[in-house]
């Protein structure tokens, strides 16, 4: 089993690059952010307070999160793949992700889903906490303005009306919460390769990540 851990903040290019790197390497791909988003979504829809740990954990347990091979995400039997991709659900995910009980549950599930397959796993704490022994660790960053512009473009592409200042403010708030929480905060693992993607195209980032992985584990 080979784990490629791709961590980093919002808009660092993680998702696109991790998905395409997995396809290139012939590995399974897992977006762990989608799991926190799905929990944030079901908790919001159930009208729970997002800091009510006991209630959110109970709901997360019963939500039956599922991923199919096409990358769709299901909760309570419903396809929530599109519903989780909003600015609001990014914030809700970040809020439920500070709850230790939610993290315990999802980390256990992430390790189970990885099983003994070769996998590219993307998130905030994969190299530091979920798989500290991962063979390959990449930490992607970019300047906040660049990350906000990328995220705003993604949201507009799917028809959301957002302005850059609003996206930047939401992103800085999420960076702050994700990197200061008590359990498994966002940070670069000591042995991760850090890439600042600010001036790079996604193709360039992809080539760099695939190159790092192949150099570590061979073709
Ligand atoms: O990668 P993303 O934007 O979909 O992640 C949404 C939120 O989920 C993120 O702000 C923090 C949380 N998250 C986490 O705490 N740990 C992970 N491994 C992945 C995401």
PDB file of C-alpha atoms and ligand atoms in Angstrom:
ATOM      1  CA  UNK A   1       0.000   0.000   0.000  1.00  0.00           C
ATOM      2  CA  UNK A   2       1.330   3.421  -0.983  1.00  0.00           C
ATOM      3  CA  UNK A   3      -0.206   6.610   0.398  1.00  0.00           C
ATOM      4  CA  UNK A   4       0.345   9.945  -1.312  1.00  0.00           C
ATOM      5  CA  UNK A   5      -0.756  12.680   1.120  1.00  0.00           C
ATOM      6  CA  UNK A   6      -1.696  16.026  -0.418  1.00  0.00           C
ATOM      7  CA  UNK A   7      -2.406  18.704   2.185  1.00  0.00           C
ATOM      8  CA  UNK A   8      -2.846  22.453   2.088  1.00  0.00           C
ATOM      9  CA  UNK A   9      -5.258  25.345   2.577  1.00  0.00           C
ATOM     10  CA  UNK A  10      -8.318  26.353   0.524  1.00  0.00           C
ATOM     11  CA  UNK A  11      -7.546  27.128  -3.106  1.00  0.00           C
ATOM     12  CA  UNK A  12      -4.012  25.770  -3.118  1.00  0.00           C
ATOM     13  CA  UNK A  13      -4.917  23.570  -6.103  1.00  0.00           C
ATOM     14  CA  UNK A  14      -5.135  20.406  -3.985  1.00  0.00           C
ATOM     15  CA  UNK A  15      -8.355  18.893  -5.297  1.00  0.00           C
ATOM     16  CA  UNK A  16      -7.760  19.118  -9.017  1.00  0.00           C
ATOM     17  CA  UNK A  17      -4.147  18.113  -8.693  1.00  0.00           C
ATOM     18  CA  UNK A  18      -4.774  15.215  -6.300  1.00  0.00           C
ATOM     19  CA  UNK A  19      -7.557  13.822  -8.501  1.00  0.00           C
ATOM     20  CA  UNK A  20      -5.493  14.020 -11.665  1.00  0.00           C
ATOM     21  CA  UNK A  21      -2.345  12.706  -9.945  1.00  0.00           C
ATOM     22  CA  UNK A  22      -4.326   9.662  -8.779  1.00  0.00           C
ATOM     23  CA  UNK A  23      -5.514   9.007 -12.348  1.00  0.00           C
ATOM     24  CA  UNK A  24      -1.951   9.289 -13.666  1.00  0.00           C
ATOM     25  CA  UNK A  25      -0.511   6.986 -11.015  1.00  0.00           C
ATOM     26  CA  UNK A  26      -3.410   4.520 -11.253  1.00  0.00           C
ATOM     27  CA  UNK A  27      -4.223   5.072  -7.560  1.00  0.00           C
ATOM     28  CA  UNK A  28      -7.553   5.492  -5.809  1.00  0.00           C
ATOM     29  CA  UNK A  29      -8.433   9.100  -4.927  1.00  0.00           C
ATOM     30  CA  UNK A  30     -10.072  10.270  -1.708  1.00  0.00           C
ATOM     31  CA  UNK A  31     -11.153  13.859  -1.015  1.00  0.00           C
ATOM     32  CA  UNK A  32     -11.406  14.007   2.778  1.00  0.00           C
ATOM     33  CA  UNK A  33     -12.705  17.593   2.701  1.00  0.00           C
ATOM     34  CA  UNK A  34     -15.856  16.231   1.049  1.00  0.00           C
ATOM     35  CA  UNK A  35     -16.479  14.113   4.159  1.00  0.00           C
ATOM     36  CA  UNK A  36     -16.325  17.154   6.479  1.00  0.00           C
ATOM     37  CA  UNK A  37     -18.511  19.075   4.002  1.00  0.00           C
ATOM     38  CA  UNK A  38     -21.095  16.275   3.957  1.00  0.00           C
ATOM     39  CA  UNK A  39     -21.231  16.284   7.768  1.00  0.00           C
ATOM     40  CA  UNK A  40     -21.553  20.095   7.713  1.00  0.00           C
ATOM     41  CA  UNK A  41     -24.396  19.801   5.199  1.00  0.00           C
ATOM     42  CA  UNK A  42     -26.465  17.190   7.031  1.00  0.00           C
ATOM     43  CA  UNK A  43     -25.963  19.024  10.350  1.00  0.00           C
ATOM     44  CA  UNK A  44     -27.054  22.333   8.782  1.00  0.00           C
ATOM     45  CA  UNK A  45     -30.070  20.740   7.112  1.00  0.00           C
ATOM     46  CA  UNK A  46     -31.071  19.110  10.394  1.00  0.00           C
ATOM     47  CA  UNK A  47     -30.929  22.536  12.043  1.00  0.00           C
ATOM     48  CA  UNK A  48     -28.224  21.513  14.518  1.00  0.00           C
ATOM     49  CA  UNK A  49     -25.876  23.989  16.154  1.00  0.00           C
ATOM     50  CA  UNK A  50     -22.549  23.273  14.494  1.00  0.00           C
ATOM     51  CA  UNK A  51     -20.708  23.365  17.821  1.00  0.00           C
ATOM     52  CA  UNK A  52     -23.027  20.801  19.447  1.00  0.00           C
ATOM     53  CA  UNK A  53     -20.514  17.971  19.381  1.00  0.00           C
ATOM     54  CA  UNK A  54     -22.731  15.215  20.700  1.00  0.00           C
ATOM     55  CA  UNK A  55     -25.562  15.919  18.247  1.00  0.00           C
ATOM     56  CA  UNK A  56     -23.283  16.447  15.245  1.00  0.00           C
ATOM     57  CA  UNK A  57     -21.337  13.238  15.939  1.00  0.00           C
ATOM     58  CA  UNK A  58     -24.556  11.233  16.349  1.00  0.00           C
ATOM     59  CA  UNK A  59     -25.835  12.571  13.045  1.00  0.00           C
ATOM     60  CA  UNK A  60     -22.498  11.972  11.297  1.00  0.00           C
ATOM     61  CA  UNK A  61     -22.609   8.355  12.503  1.00  0.00           C
ATOM     62  CA  UNK A  62     -26.067   7.792  11.094  1.00  0.00           C
ATOM     63  CA  UNK A  63     -25.448   9.731   7.852  1.00  0.00           C
ATOM     64  CA  UNK A  64     -23.951   6.738   5.996  1.00  0.00           C
ATOM     65  CA  UNK A  65     -21.387   8.734   4.004  1.00  0.00           C
ATOM     66  CA  UNK A  66     -20.488   6.975   0.799  1.00  0.00           C
ATOM     67  CA  UNK A  67     -18.210   7.693  -2.164  1.00  0.00           C
ATOM     68  CA  UNK A  68     -18.458   6.096  -5.553  1.00  0.00           C
ATOM     69  CA  UNK A  69     -15.660   5.512  -8.017  1.00  0.00           C
ATOM     70  CA  UNK A  70     -16.770   8.523 -10.082  1.00  0.00           C
ATOM     71  CA  UNK A  71     -16.087  10.760  -7.093  1.00  0.00           C
ATOM     72  CA  UNK A  72     -19.743  11.392  -6.172  1.00  0.00           C
ATOM     73  CA  UNK A  73     -20.559  11.790  -2.481  1.00  0.00           C
ATOM     74  CA  UNK A  74     -23.691  10.411  -0.827  1.00  0.00           C
ATOM     75  CA  UNK A  75     -25.176  11.090   2.603  1.00  0.00           C
ATOM     76  CA  UNK A  76     -28.301   9.410   3.902  1.00  0.00           C
ATOM     77  CA  UNK A  77     -28.663   7.816   0.468  1.00  0.00           C
ATOM     78  CA  UNK A  78     -28.812  11.186  -1.332  1.00  0.00           C
ATOM     79  CA  UNK A  79     -26.256  12.450  -3.836  1.00  0.00           C
ATOM     80  CA  UNK A  80     -24.902  15.599  -2.137  1.00  0.00           C
ATOM     81  CA  UNK A  81     -21.922  16.126  -4.474  1.00  0.00           C
ATOM     82  CA  UNK A  82     -23.149  19.500  -5.733  1.00  0.00           C
ATOM     83  CA  UNK A  83     -24.827  20.699  -2.544  1.00  0.00           C
ATOM     84  CA  UNK A  84     -21.540  20.521  -0.582  1.00  0.00           C
ATOM     85  CA  UNK A  85     -19.631  22.744  -3.041  1.00  0.00           C
ATOM     86  CA  UNK A  86     -20.734  26.149  -1.787  1.00  0.00           C
ATOM     87  CA  UNK A  87     -19.030  28.857   0.227  1.00  0.00           C
ATOM     88  CA  UNK A  88     -21.481  28.189   3.079  1.00  0.00           C
ATOM     89  CA  UNK A  89     -20.737  24.460   3.199  1.00  0.00           C
ATOM     90  CA  UNK A  90     -16.996  25.188   3.177  1.00  0.00           C
ATOM     91  CA  UNK A  91     -17.530  27.251   6.319  1.00  0.00           C
ATOM     92  CA  UNK A  92     -19.835  24.613   7.861  1.00  0.00           C
ATOM     93  CA  UNK A  93     -17.229  21.906   7.150  1.00  0.00           C
ATOM     94  CA  UNK A  94     -14.535  23.965   8.800  1.00  0.00           C
ATOM     95  CA  UNK A  95     -16.751  24.491  11.862  1.00  0.00           C
ATOM     96  CA  UNK A  96     -17.651  20.819  12.371  1.00  0.00           C
ATOM     97  CA  UNK A  97     -14.040  19.818  11.694  1.00  0.00           C
ATOM     98  CA  UNK A  98     -12.867  21.390  14.964  1.00  0.00           C
ATOM     99  CA  UNK A  99     -14.983  18.866  16.930  1.00  0.00           C
ATOM    100  CA  UNK A 100     -12.714  16.060  18.171  1.00  0.00           C
ATOM    101  CA  UNK A 101     -15.521  13.465  17.938  1.00  0.00           C
ATOM    102  CA  UNK A 102     -16.175  14.304  14.292  1.00  0.00           C
ATOM    103  CA  UNK A 103     -12.478  14.039  13.483  1.00  0.00           C
ATOM    104  CA  UNK A 104     -12.157  10.690  15.277  1.00  0.00           C
ATOM    105  CA  UNK A 105     -15.063   9.283  13.301  1.00  0.00           C
ATOM    106  CA  UNK A 106     -13.916  10.562   9.915  1.00  0.00           C
ATOM    107  CA  UNK A 107     -10.238   9.695  10.385  1.00  0.00           C
ATOM    108  CA  UNK A 108     -11.221   6.131  11.276  1.00  0.00           C
ATOM    109  CA  UNK A 109     -13.362   6.019   8.126  1.00  0.00           C
ATOM    110  CA  UNK A 110     -10.515   7.452   6.012  1.00  0.00           C
ATOM    111  CA  UNK A 111      -8.129   4.737   7.220  1.00  0.00           C
ATOM    112  CA  UNK A 112     -10.771   2.097   6.553  1.00  0.00           C
ATOM    113  CA  UNK A 113     -11.474   3.388   3.040  1.00  0.00           C
ATOM    114  CA  UNK A 114      -7.749   3.376   2.259  1.00  0.00           C
ATOM    115  CA  UNK A 115      -7.590  -0.303   3.245  1.00  0.00           C
ATOM    116  CA  UNK A 116      -4.465  -1.670   1.654  1.00  0.00           C
ATOM    117  CA  UNK A 117      -4.843   0.086  -1.700  1.00  0.00           C
ATOM    118  CA  UNK A 118      -2.545   2.624  -3.328  1.00  0.00           C
ATOM    119  CA  UNK A 119      -4.231   5.946  -2.704  1.00  0.00           C
ATOM    120  CA  UNK A 120      -3.895   9.689  -3.140  1.00  0.00           C
ATOM    121  CA  UNK A 121      -5.593  11.261  -0.145  1.00  0.00           C
ATOM    122  CA  UNK A 122      -6.222  14.962  -0.005  1.00  0.00           C
ATOM    123  CA  UNK A 123      -7.010  17.131   3.038  1.00  0.00           C
ATOM    124  CA  UNK A 124      -5.526  19.173   5.874  1.00  0.00           C
ATOM    125  CA  UNK A 125      -4.046  16.555   8.221  1.00  0.00           C
ATOM    126  CA  UNK A 126      -3.270  13.525   6.048  1.00  0.00           C
ATOM    127  CA  UNK A 127       0.525  13.731   6.287  1.00  0.00           C
ATOM    128  CA  UNK A 128       0.516  14.842   9.923  1.00  0.00           C
ATOM    129  CA  UNK A 129      -2.234  12.740  11.447  1.00  0.00           C
ATOM    130  CA  UNK A 130      -4.189  10.308   9.243  1.00  0.00           C
ATOM    131  CA  UNK A 131      -1.130   8.687   7.629  1.00  0.00           C
ATOM    132  CA  UNK A 132       2.012  10.045   9.338  1.00  0.00           C
ATOM    133  CA  UNK A 133       3.915   7.171   7.677  1.00  0.00           C
ATOM    134  CA  UNK A 134       2.748   8.101   4.139  1.00  0.00           C
ATOM    135  CA  UNK A 135       5.435   7.360   1.543  1.00  0.00           C
ATOM    136  CA  UNK A 136       4.853  10.658  -0.240  1.00  0.00           C
ATOM    137  CA  UNK A 137       3.775  13.949   1.340  1.00  0.00           C
ATOM    138  CA  UNK A 138       3.108  17.134  -0.545  1.00  0.00           C
ATOM    139  CA  UNK A 139       2.045  20.433   0.995  1.00  0.00           C
ATOM    140  CA  UNK A 140       0.562  22.903  -1.482  1.00  0.00           C
ATOM    141  CA  UNK A 141       0.265  26.614  -0.733  1.00  0.00           C
ATOM    142  CA  UNK A 142      -0.329  29.826  -2.657  1.00  0.00           C
ATOM    143  CA  UNK A 143      -0.747  33.475  -1.763  1.00  0.00           C
ATOM    144  CA  UNK A 144      -4.214  34.219  -0.307  1.00  0.00           C
ATOM    145  CA  UNK A 145      -5.198  36.543  -3.203  1.00  0.00           C
ATOM    146  CA  UNK A 146      -4.309  33.842  -5.732  1.00  0.00           C
ATOM    147  CA  UNK A 147      -6.234  31.197  -3.801  1.00  0.00           C
ATOM    148  CA  UNK A 148      -9.282  33.476  -3.468  1.00  0.00           C
ATOM    149  CA  UNK A 149      -9.254  34.230  -7.199  1.00  0.00           C
ATOM    150  CA  UNK A 150      -9.141  30.486  -8.003  1.00  0.00           C
ATOM    151  CA  UNK A 151     -11.955  29.677  -5.622  1.00  0.00           C
ATOM    152  CA  UNK A 152     -14.094  32.604  -6.886  1.00  0.00           C
ATOM    153  CA  UNK A 153     -13.592  31.424 -10.484  1.00  0.00           C
ATOM    154  CA  UNK A 154     -14.675  27.883  -9.533  1.00  0.00           C
ATOM    155  CA  UNK A 155     -17.806  29.134  -7.796  1.00  0.00           C
ATOM    156  CA  UNK A 156     -18.708  31.450 -10.709  1.00  0.00           C
ATOM    157  CA  UNK A 157     -18.173  28.648 -13.172  1.00  0.00           C
ATOM    158  CA  UNK A 158     -21.000  26.751 -11.542  1.00  0.00           C
ATOM    159  CA  UNK A 159     -23.247  29.787 -11.478  1.00  0.00           C
ATOM    160  CA  UNK A 160     -22.768  31.153  -7.933  1.00  0.00           C
ATOM    161  CA  UNK A 161     -22.662  34.923  -7.653  1.00  0.00           C
ATOM    162  CA  UNK A 162     -19.729  35.803  -5.439  1.00  0.00           C
ATOM    163  CA  UNK A 163     -17.402  38.749  -5.198  1.00  0.00           C
ATOM    164  CA  UNK A 164     -13.668  38.442  -4.720  1.00  0.00           C
ATOM    165  CA  UNK A 165     -13.592  40.314  -1.409  1.00  0.00           C
ATOM    166  CA  UNK A 166     -16.266  38.022   0.066  1.00  0.00           C
ATOM    167  CA  UNK A 167     -14.394  34.903  -1.075  1.00  0.00           C
ATOM    168  CA  UNK A 168     -11.086  36.235   0.294  1.00  0.00           C
ATOM    169  CA  UNK A 169     -12.663  37.036   3.676  1.00  0.00           C
ATOM    170  CA  UNK A 170     -14.253  33.561   3.908  1.00  0.00           C
ATOM    171  CA  UNK A 171     -10.953  31.942   2.965  1.00  0.00           C
ATOM    172  CA  UNK A 172      -8.912  33.859   5.551  1.00  0.00           C
ATOM    173  CA  UNK A 173     -11.454  32.965   8.220  1.00  0.00           C
ATOM    174  CA  UNK A 174     -11.273  29.287   7.244  1.00  0.00           C
ATOM    175  CA  UNK A 175      -7.444  29.329   7.162  1.00  0.00           C
ATOM    176  CA  UNK A 176      -7.443  30.790  10.651  1.00  0.00           C
ATOM    177  CA  UNK A 177      -9.903  28.234  12.056  1.00  0.00           C
ATOM    178  CA  UNK A 178      -8.284  25.246  10.316  1.00  0.00           C
ATOM    179  CA  UNK A 179      -4.759  26.124  11.446  1.00  0.00           C
ATOM    180  CA  UNK A 180      -5.533  27.095  15.049  1.00  0.00           C
ATOM    181  CA  UNK A 181      -7.898  24.277  16.107  1.00  0.00           C
ATOM    182  CA  UNK A 182      -6.706  22.082  18.970  1.00  0.00           C
ATOM    183  CA  UNK A 183      -6.932  18.713  17.194  1.00  0.00           C
ATOM    184  CA  UNK A 184      -4.884  17.986  14.049  1.00  0.00           C
ATOM    185  CA  UNK A 185      -4.599  21.590  12.803  1.00  0.00           C
ATOM    186  CA  UNK A 186      -3.591  22.395   9.244  1.00  0.00           C
ATOM    187  CA  UNK A 187       0.195  22.466   9.048  1.00  0.00           C
ATOM    188  CA  UNK A 188       2.959  21.129   6.881  1.00  0.00           C
ATOM    189  CA  UNK A 189       4.399  17.787   8.029  1.00  0.00           C
ATOM    190  CA  UNK A 190       8.114  18.104   8.773  1.00  0.00           C
ATOM    191  CA  UNK A 191       8.923  15.670   5.962  1.00  0.00           C
ATOM    192  CA  UNK A 192       6.476  17.052   3.357  1.00  0.00           C
ATOM    193  CA  UNK A 193       7.661  18.703   0.156  1.00  0.00           C
ATOM    194  CA  UNK A 194       6.206  22.223   0.044  1.00  0.00           C
ATOM    195  CA  UNK A 195       5.187  23.741  -3.271  1.00  0.00           C
ATOM    196  CA  UNK A 196       4.090  27.364  -3.629  1.00  0.00           C
ATOM    197  CA  UNK A 197       1.708  27.147  -6.579  1.00  0.00           C
ATOM    198  CA  UNK A 198       1.031  30.922  -6.853  1.00  0.00           C
ATOM    199  CA  UNK A 199       2.828  31.336 -10.159  1.00  0.00           C
ATOM    200  CA  UNK A 200       2.160  27.847 -11.506  1.00  0.00           C
ATOM    201  CA  UNK A 201      -0.515  26.448 -13.794  1.00  0.00           C
ATOM    202  CA  UNK A 202      -2.416  23.373 -12.617  1.00  0.00           C
ATOM    203  CA  UNK A 203      -0.590  21.310 -15.258  1.00  0.00           C
ATOM    204  CA  UNK A 204       2.732  22.409 -13.835  1.00  0.00           C
ATOM    205  CA  UNK A 205       1.639  21.548 -10.292  1.00  0.00           C
ATOM    206  CA  UNK A 206       0.387  18.161 -11.510  1.00  0.00           C
ATOM    207  CA  UNK A 207       3.718  17.361 -13.185  1.00  0.00           C
ATOM    208  CA  UNK A 208       5.600  18.404 -10.043  1.00  0.00           C
ATOM    209  CA  UNK A 209       3.429  16.245  -7.754  1.00  0.00           C
ATOM    210  CA  UNK A 210       3.574  13.184 -10.048  1.00  0.00           C
ATOM    211  CA  UNK A 211       7.338  13.689 -10.314  1.00  0.00           C
ATOM    212  CA  UNK A 212       7.754  13.819  -6.531  1.00  0.00           C
ATOM    213  CA  UNK A 213       5.618  10.687  -6.114  1.00  0.00           C
ATOM    214  CA  UNK A 214       7.461   8.683  -8.775  1.00  0.00           C
ATOM    215  CA  UNK A 215      10.848   9.732  -7.397  1.00  0.00           C
ATOM    216  CA  UNK A 216       9.810   8.373  -4.006  1.00  0.00           C
ATOM    217  CA  UNK A 217       8.024   5.164  -4.925  1.00  0.00           C
ATOM    218  CA  UNK A 218       9.159   4.361  -8.476  1.00  0.00           C
ATOM    219  CA  UNK A 219       6.859   3.853 -11.482  1.00  0.00           C
TER     220      UNK A 219
HETATM  221  O1  LIG B   1     -10.754  20.860   1.316  1.00  0.00           O
HETATM  222  P1  LIG B   1     -12.112  21.436   1.618  1.00  0.00           P
HETATM  223  O2  LIG B   1     -12.200  22.900   1.347  1.00  0.00           O
HETATM  224  O3  LIG B   1     -13.219  20.694   0.932  1.00  0.00           O
HETATM  225  O4  LIG B   1     -12.320  21.213   3.200  1.00  0.00           O
HETATM  226  C1  LIG B   1     -13.431  21.717   3.898  1.00  0.00           C
HETATM  227  C2  LIG B   1     -13.116  21.860   5.387  1.00  0.00           C
HETATM  228  O5  LIG B   1     -13.006  20.584   5.980  1.00  0.00           O
HETATM  229  C3  LIG B   1     -11.807  22.560   5.726  1.00  0.00           C
HETATM  230  O6  LIG B   1     -11.974  23.969   5.841  1.00  0.00           O
HETATM  231  C4  LIG B   1     -11.401  21.944   7.031  1.00  0.00           C
HETATM  232  C5  LIG B   1     -12.001  20.570   6.993  1.00  0.00           C
HETATM  233  N1  LIG B   1     -11.033  19.505   6.697  1.00  0.00           N
HETATM  234  C6  LIG B   1     -10.285  19.025   7.752  1.00  0.00           C
HETATM  235  O7  LIG B   1     -10.395  19.553   8.855  1.00  0.00           O
HETATM  236  N2  LIG B   1      -9.433  17.983   7.561  1.00  0.00           N
HETATM  237  C7  LIG B   1      -9.292  17.410   6.352  1.00  0.00           C
HETATM  238  N3  LIG B   1      -8.455  16.385   6.210  1.00  0.00           N
HETATM  239  C8  LIG B   1     -10.031  17.913   5.246  1.00  0.00           C
HETATM  240  C9  LIG B   1     -10.896  18.979   5.454  1.00  0.00           C
END
